[in-house]
């Protein structure tokens, strides 16, 4: 069942999504070679608590951390660990929280130092594909229009692998609501979009093949070919002419550009 939100509820959800963005902004300030993803997890946990919110991933179906930290060939759901990050790593930080009973859930991929041009291209194209999907998140389009826009830009145009096993989702008073939001599909198919549907749109794009597997921990999803993967996610409200993006990359990007350890050359 799809749950549409009132304008007042959308305002609350914007607060929740923006608090995730603010937390990711704190991450963007401190990322550097030598820091561990467990350090980042602790930072996020305390920032969320200090802002009167509750982490939503922690204990979700037994997930044991506040954030998902997915490095290089980890696509999503990577456990934070004690391995120091190093130059050349790409790190997706995905995080969810509950503020005033409303969920926010979004993700950003950071690049530490120098990486091959092929990695810069993958990060750029994945972020672009998220916005191409968002452009289709308007009233009377269908879920398949968003999905196709993402697949078209990544798989058809650039030859990347679009992960099939994992999808985006509706979001609201629950982390995962209907409908499912795949990153592949056919135009003109799937549920019709109505005003004030809130979607977490989250392309998970592999440089190589689309095939993935889950490690024995039951969570960590990796590319089969060992090539890198990138993950970006926004919380988006369907509107009549132009979708309203509830999360805010601008503050993350400002901190990212100000951090000399992070590589923003693909967009700045
Ligand atoms: N953004 C992902 C999702 O919405 C992250 C979920 S991780 C989990 O599915 F720990 F909450 F499962
Ligand atoms: Co999500």
Coordinates of C-alpha atoms and ligand atoms in Angstrom, one line a residue:
X1 CA 0.0 0.0 0.0
X2 CA 1.4 3.4 -1.0
X3 CA 1.1 6.1 1.7
X4 CA 0.9 9.7 0.4
X5 CA 2.1 12.4 2.8
X6 CA 0.4 15.7 3.6
X7 CA 2.4 18.9 3.0
X8 CA 2.9 19.2 6.8
X9 CA 4.3 15.7 6.9
X10 CA 6.6 16.5 4.0
X11 CA 8.0 19.4 6.0
X12 CA 8.8 17.0 8.8
X13 CA 10.4 14.5 6.3
X14 CA 12.5 17.4 5.0
X15 CA 13.8 17.9 8.5
X16 CA 14.7 14.2 8.8
X17 CA 16.4 14.0 5.4
X18 CA 18.3 17.2 6.0
X19 CA 19.6 15.9 9.3
X20 CA 21.0 12.9 7.4
X21 CA 22.7 15.4 5.0
X22 CA 24.1 17.3 8.0
X23 CA 25.5 14.1 9.4
X24 CA 27.1 13.3 6.1
X25 CA 28.5 16.8 6.0
X26 CA 30.3 16.0 9.3
X27 CA 31.6 12.9 7.6
X28 CA 32.8 15.0 4.7
X29 CA 34.8 17.2 7.0
X30 CA 36.8 14.4 8.7
X31 CA 37.4 11.8 6.0
X32 CA 41.1 11.3 5.3
X33 CA 43.6 8.5 4.9
X34 CA 44.0 6.7 8.2
X35 CA 40.5 7.2 9.6
X36 CA 38.4 4.1 10.0
X37 CA 34.8 3.5 9.1
X38 CA 34.2 2.5 12.7
X39 CA 35.4 6.1 13.7
X40 CA 32.9 7.4 11.2
X41 CA 30.1 5.2 12.6
X42 CA 30.8 6.5 16.1
X43 CA 30.9 10.1 14.9
X44 CA 27.5 9.7 13.1
X45 CA 26.0 7.9 16.1
X46 CA 26.8 10.8 18.5
X47 CA 25.8 13.5 16.0
X48 CA 22.4 11.9 15.4
X49 CA 21.9 11.5 19.2
X50 CA 23.0 15.1 19.8
X51 CA 20.3 16.2 17.4
X52 CA 17.5 14.3 19.1
X53 CA 17.2 11.7 16.5
X54 CA 17.5 7.9 16.5
X55 CA 19.6 5.8 14.1
X56 CA 17.2 3.7 12.0
X57 CA 19.6 1.1 10.5
X58 CA 20.9 0.0 13.9
X59 CA 19.0 -3.2 14.8
X60 CA 17.0 -3.1 11.6
X61 CA 16.6 -6.8 10.9
X62 CA 19.6 -7.2 13.1
X63 CA 21.9 -4.7 11.3
X64 CA 24.6 -4.0 13.9
X65 CA 25.7 -0.4 13.1
X66 CA 24.5 3.1 12.7
X67 CA 25.8 3.5 9.1
X68 CA 26.6 1.3 6.1
X69 CA 30.2 2.0 5.0
X70 CA 30.8 0.4 1.6
X71 CA 34.4 0.7 0.3
X72 CA 35.5 0.0 -3.3
X73 CA 34.1 -3.4 -4.4
X74 CA 31.5 -3.3 -1.6
X75 CA 28.3 -2.2 -3.2
X76 CA 26.1 -1.6 -0.1
X77 CA 25.5 -2.7 3.5
X78 CA 29.2 -2.8 4.4
X79 CA 29.9 -3.0 8.1
X80 CA 32.1 -0.3 9.5
X81 CA 35.4 -1.8 10.5
X82 CA 38.9 -1.0 11.8
X83 CA 40.7 -0.9 8.5
X84 CA 42.2 2.5 7.9
X85 CA 40.9 4.2 4.8
X86 CA 43.6 5.0 2.3
X87 CA 44.3 7.1 -0.8
X88 CA 42.4 5.7 -3.8
X89 CA 39.5 4.4 -1.8
X90 CA 35.9 5.2 -2.7
X91 CA 33.6 5.1 0.3
X92 CA 29.8 5.1 0.2
X93 CA 28.3 6.2 3.5
X94 CA 24.6 5.4 3.8
X95 CA 22.6 6.4 6.9
X96 CA 19.1 6.5 8.2
X97 CA 17.5 8.2 11.2
X98 CA 14.2 8.9 12.8
X99 CA 13.4 12.5 13.8
X100 CA 9.9 13.4 15.1
X101 CA 8.8 9.9 14.1
X102 CA 9.7 10.5 10.4
X103 CA 12.5 8.7 8.6
X104 CA 15.4 10.1 6.5
X105 CA 17.7 7.8 4.6
X106 CA 20.3 8.8 2.1
X107 CA 23.8 8.1 0.9
X108 CA 26.8 9.7 -0.7
X109 CA 30.0 8.3 -2.2
X110 CA 33.3 10.0 -1.4
X111 CA 36.6 9.6 -3.1
X112 CA 39.8 9.7 -1.1
X113 CA 42.8 11.2 -3.0
X114 CA 43.8 10.2 -6.5
X115 CA 41.9 7.5 -8.4
X116 CA 41.9 6.4 -12.0
X117 CA 39.9 8.4 -14.5
X118 CA 37.6 5.3 -14.8
X119 CA 36.6 5.6 -11.2
X120 CA 36.0 9.4 -11.5
X121 CA 33.7 8.6 -14.5
X122 CA 31.8 5.9 -12.5
X123 CA 31.2 8.3 -9.6
X124 CA 30.1 11.1 -11.9
X125 CA 27.8 9.0 -14.0
X126 CA 26.1 7.4 -11.0
X127 CA 25.4 10.8 -9.4
X128 CA 24.1 12.1 -12.8
X129 CA 21.9 9.0 -13.1
X130 CA 20.3 9.8 -9.7
X131 CA 19.3 13.3 -11.0
X132 CA 18.1 11.9 -14.3
X133 CA 15.8 9.6 -12.3
X134 CA 14.7 12.5 -10.1
X135 CA 13.7 14.5 -13.2
X136 CA 11.1 11.8 -13.9
X137 CA 9.6 11.8 -10.4
X138 CA 6.6 13.9 -11.3
X139 CA 2.9 13.4 -11.2
X140 CA 1.5 11.0 -13.8
X141 CA 4.8 9.4 -14.6
X142 CA 5.4 5.9 -13.4
X143 CA 8.0 4.1 -11.3
X144 CA 9.4 2.6 -14.5
X145 CA 10.1 6.0 -16.0
X146 CA 12.4 6.8 -13.1
X147 CA 14.0 3.3 -13.2
X148 CA 14.5 3.5 -17.0
X149 CA 16.2 6.9 -16.8
X150 CA 18.7 5.5 -14.3
X151 CA 19.4 2.4 -16.3
X152 CA 19.6 4.2 -19.6
X153 CA 22.3 6.6 -18.4
X154 CA 24.4 4.0 -16.6
X155 CA 24.0 0.7 -18.4
X156 CA 22.9 1.6 -21.9
X157 CA 25.0 4.8 -22.3
X158 CA 28.1 3.9 -20.2
X159 CA 28.1 0.1 -20.1
X160 CA 28.0 -0.1 -16.3
X161 CA 26.3 -2.9 -14.3
X162 CA 23.0 -2.0 -12.6
X163 CA 22.5 -4.1 -9.5
X164 CA 19.2 -6.0 -9.8
X165 CA 19.0 -7.6 -6.3
X166 CA 18.6 -4.3 -4.4
X167 CA 16.2 -1.4 -5.0
X168 CA 15.1 1.9 -3.6
X169 CA 11.8 2.3 -1.8
X170 CA 9.1 4.5 -0.5
X171 CA 9.9 6.1 2.9
X172 CA 7.9 7.8 5.7
X173 CA 7.0 6.6 9.1
X174 CA 8.7 3.4 8.1
X175 CA 12.2 3.1 6.5
X176 CA 10.9 0.9 3.7
X177 CA 7.4 1.5 2.3
X178 CA 5.8 0.7 -1.0
X179 CA 6.5 1.0 -3.8
X180 CA 9.8 -0.6 -4.6
X181 CA 12.1 1.7 -6.6
X182 CA 14.3 -0.4 -8.9
X183 CA 17.2 1.2 -10.9
X184 CA 16.3 -0.7 -14.1
X185 CA 13.0 -1.1 -15.9
X186 CA 10.7 -0.1 -18.7
X187 CA 9.2 3.3 -19.4
X188 CA 5.5 3.5 -18.8
X189 CA 5.3 0.6 -16.4
X190 CA 4.8 0.2 -12.7
X191 CA 2.8 2.3 -10.2
X192 CA 1.7 5.7 -11.3
X193 CA 3.2 8.6 -9.4
X194 CA 0.9 10.9 -7.4
X195 CA 1.7 14.1 -5.5
X196 CA 3.5 13.7 -2.2
X197 CA 4.7 10.2 -2.6
X198 CA 8.2 10.2 -1.0
X199 CA 10.8 7.9 -2.6
X200 CA 14.3 7.0 -1.6
X201 CA 15.9 6.7 -5.0
X202 CA 19.3 5.0 -4.8
X203 CA 21.3 3.8 -7.8
X204 CA 23.8 1.1 -7.0
X205 CA 26.1 1.0 -10.1
X206 CA 29.0 -1.3 -10.8
X207 CA 31.9 -0.4 -13.0
X208 CA 31.9 -3.9 -14.4
X209 CA 29.3 -6.6 -14.4
X210 CA 26.0 -6.3 -12.5
X211 CA 26.5 -9.5 -10.6
X212 CA 26.9 -9.3 -6.8
X213 CA 27.0 -11.7 -3.9
X214 CA 26.4 -11.4 -0.1
X215 CA 29.2 -12.3 2.3
X216 CA 28.8 -14.7 5.1
X217 CA 28.0 -11.9 7.6
X218 CA 24.6 -11.9 5.8
X219 CA 24.8 -8.2 4.9
X220 CA 27.9 -7.1 2.9
X221 CA 27.1 -7.0 -0.8
X222 CA 30.1 -7.1 -3.1
X223 CA 30.7 -7.1 -6.8
X224 CA 31.4 -10.6 -8.2
X225 CA 34.2 -9.3 -10.4
X226 CA 35.9 -7.3 -7.6
X227 CA 35.5 -4.0 -9.6
X228 CA 34.3 -0.9 -7.7
X229 CA 30.7 0.1 -7.2
X230 CA 29.1 3.5 -6.4
X231 CA 26.0 4.3 -4.5
X232 CA 24.1 7.6 -4.2
X233 CA 20.7 8.1 -2.6
X234 CA 18.3 11.0 -2.2
X235 CA 14.9 11.3 -0.5
X236 CA 12.6 12.8 -3.1
X237 CA 9.0 14.0 -3.0
X238 CA 6.9 13.6 -6.1
X239 CA 5.4 17.0 -7.3
X240 CA 3.4 18.1 -10.3
X241 CA 6.2 19.8 -12.4
X242 CA 9.4 19.2 -10.6
X243 CA 10.3 16.8 -7.8
X244 CA 11.2 18.2 -4.4
X245 CA 14.5 16.8 -3.2
X246 CA 14.3 16.6 0.6
X247 CA 17.9 15.7 1.3
X248 CA 20.6 18.2 0.6
X249 CA 23.9 17.5 -1.2
X250 CA 24.9 21.1 -1.3
X251 CA 26.1 21.2 2.3
X252 CA 27.9 17.8 1.8
X253 CA 29.6 19.0 -1.4
X254 CA 30.7 22.3 0.2
X255 CA 32.4 20.3 3.0
X256 CA 33.8 17.8 0.5
X257 CA 35.3 20.6 -1.6
X258 CA 36.9 22.2 1.5
X259 CA 38.5 18.9 2.5
X260 CA 41.9 18.6 0.7
X261 CA 41.9 14.8 1.3
X262 CA 38.7 14.3 -0.9
X263 CA 38.7 14.3 -4.6
X264 CA 35.9 16.4 -6.2
X265 CA 37.6 16.8 -9.6
X266 CA 34.7 15.0 -11.3
X267 CA 32.3 17.8 -10.6
X268 CA 34.1 20.9 -9.5
Ligands
LIG1 N1 19.6 2.7 2.1 C1 19.5 1.3 2.4 C2 18.0 0.9 2.3 O1 17.2 1.8 2.3 C3 20.1 0.9 3.7 C4 19.4 -0.1 4.5 S1 20.6 -0.7 5.6 C5 19.8 -1.4 6.9 O2 17.7 -0.2 2.2 F1 20.7 -1.7 7.7 F2 18.9 -0.7 7.3 F3 19.3 -2.5 6.4
LIG2 CO1 17.4 3.5 1.2

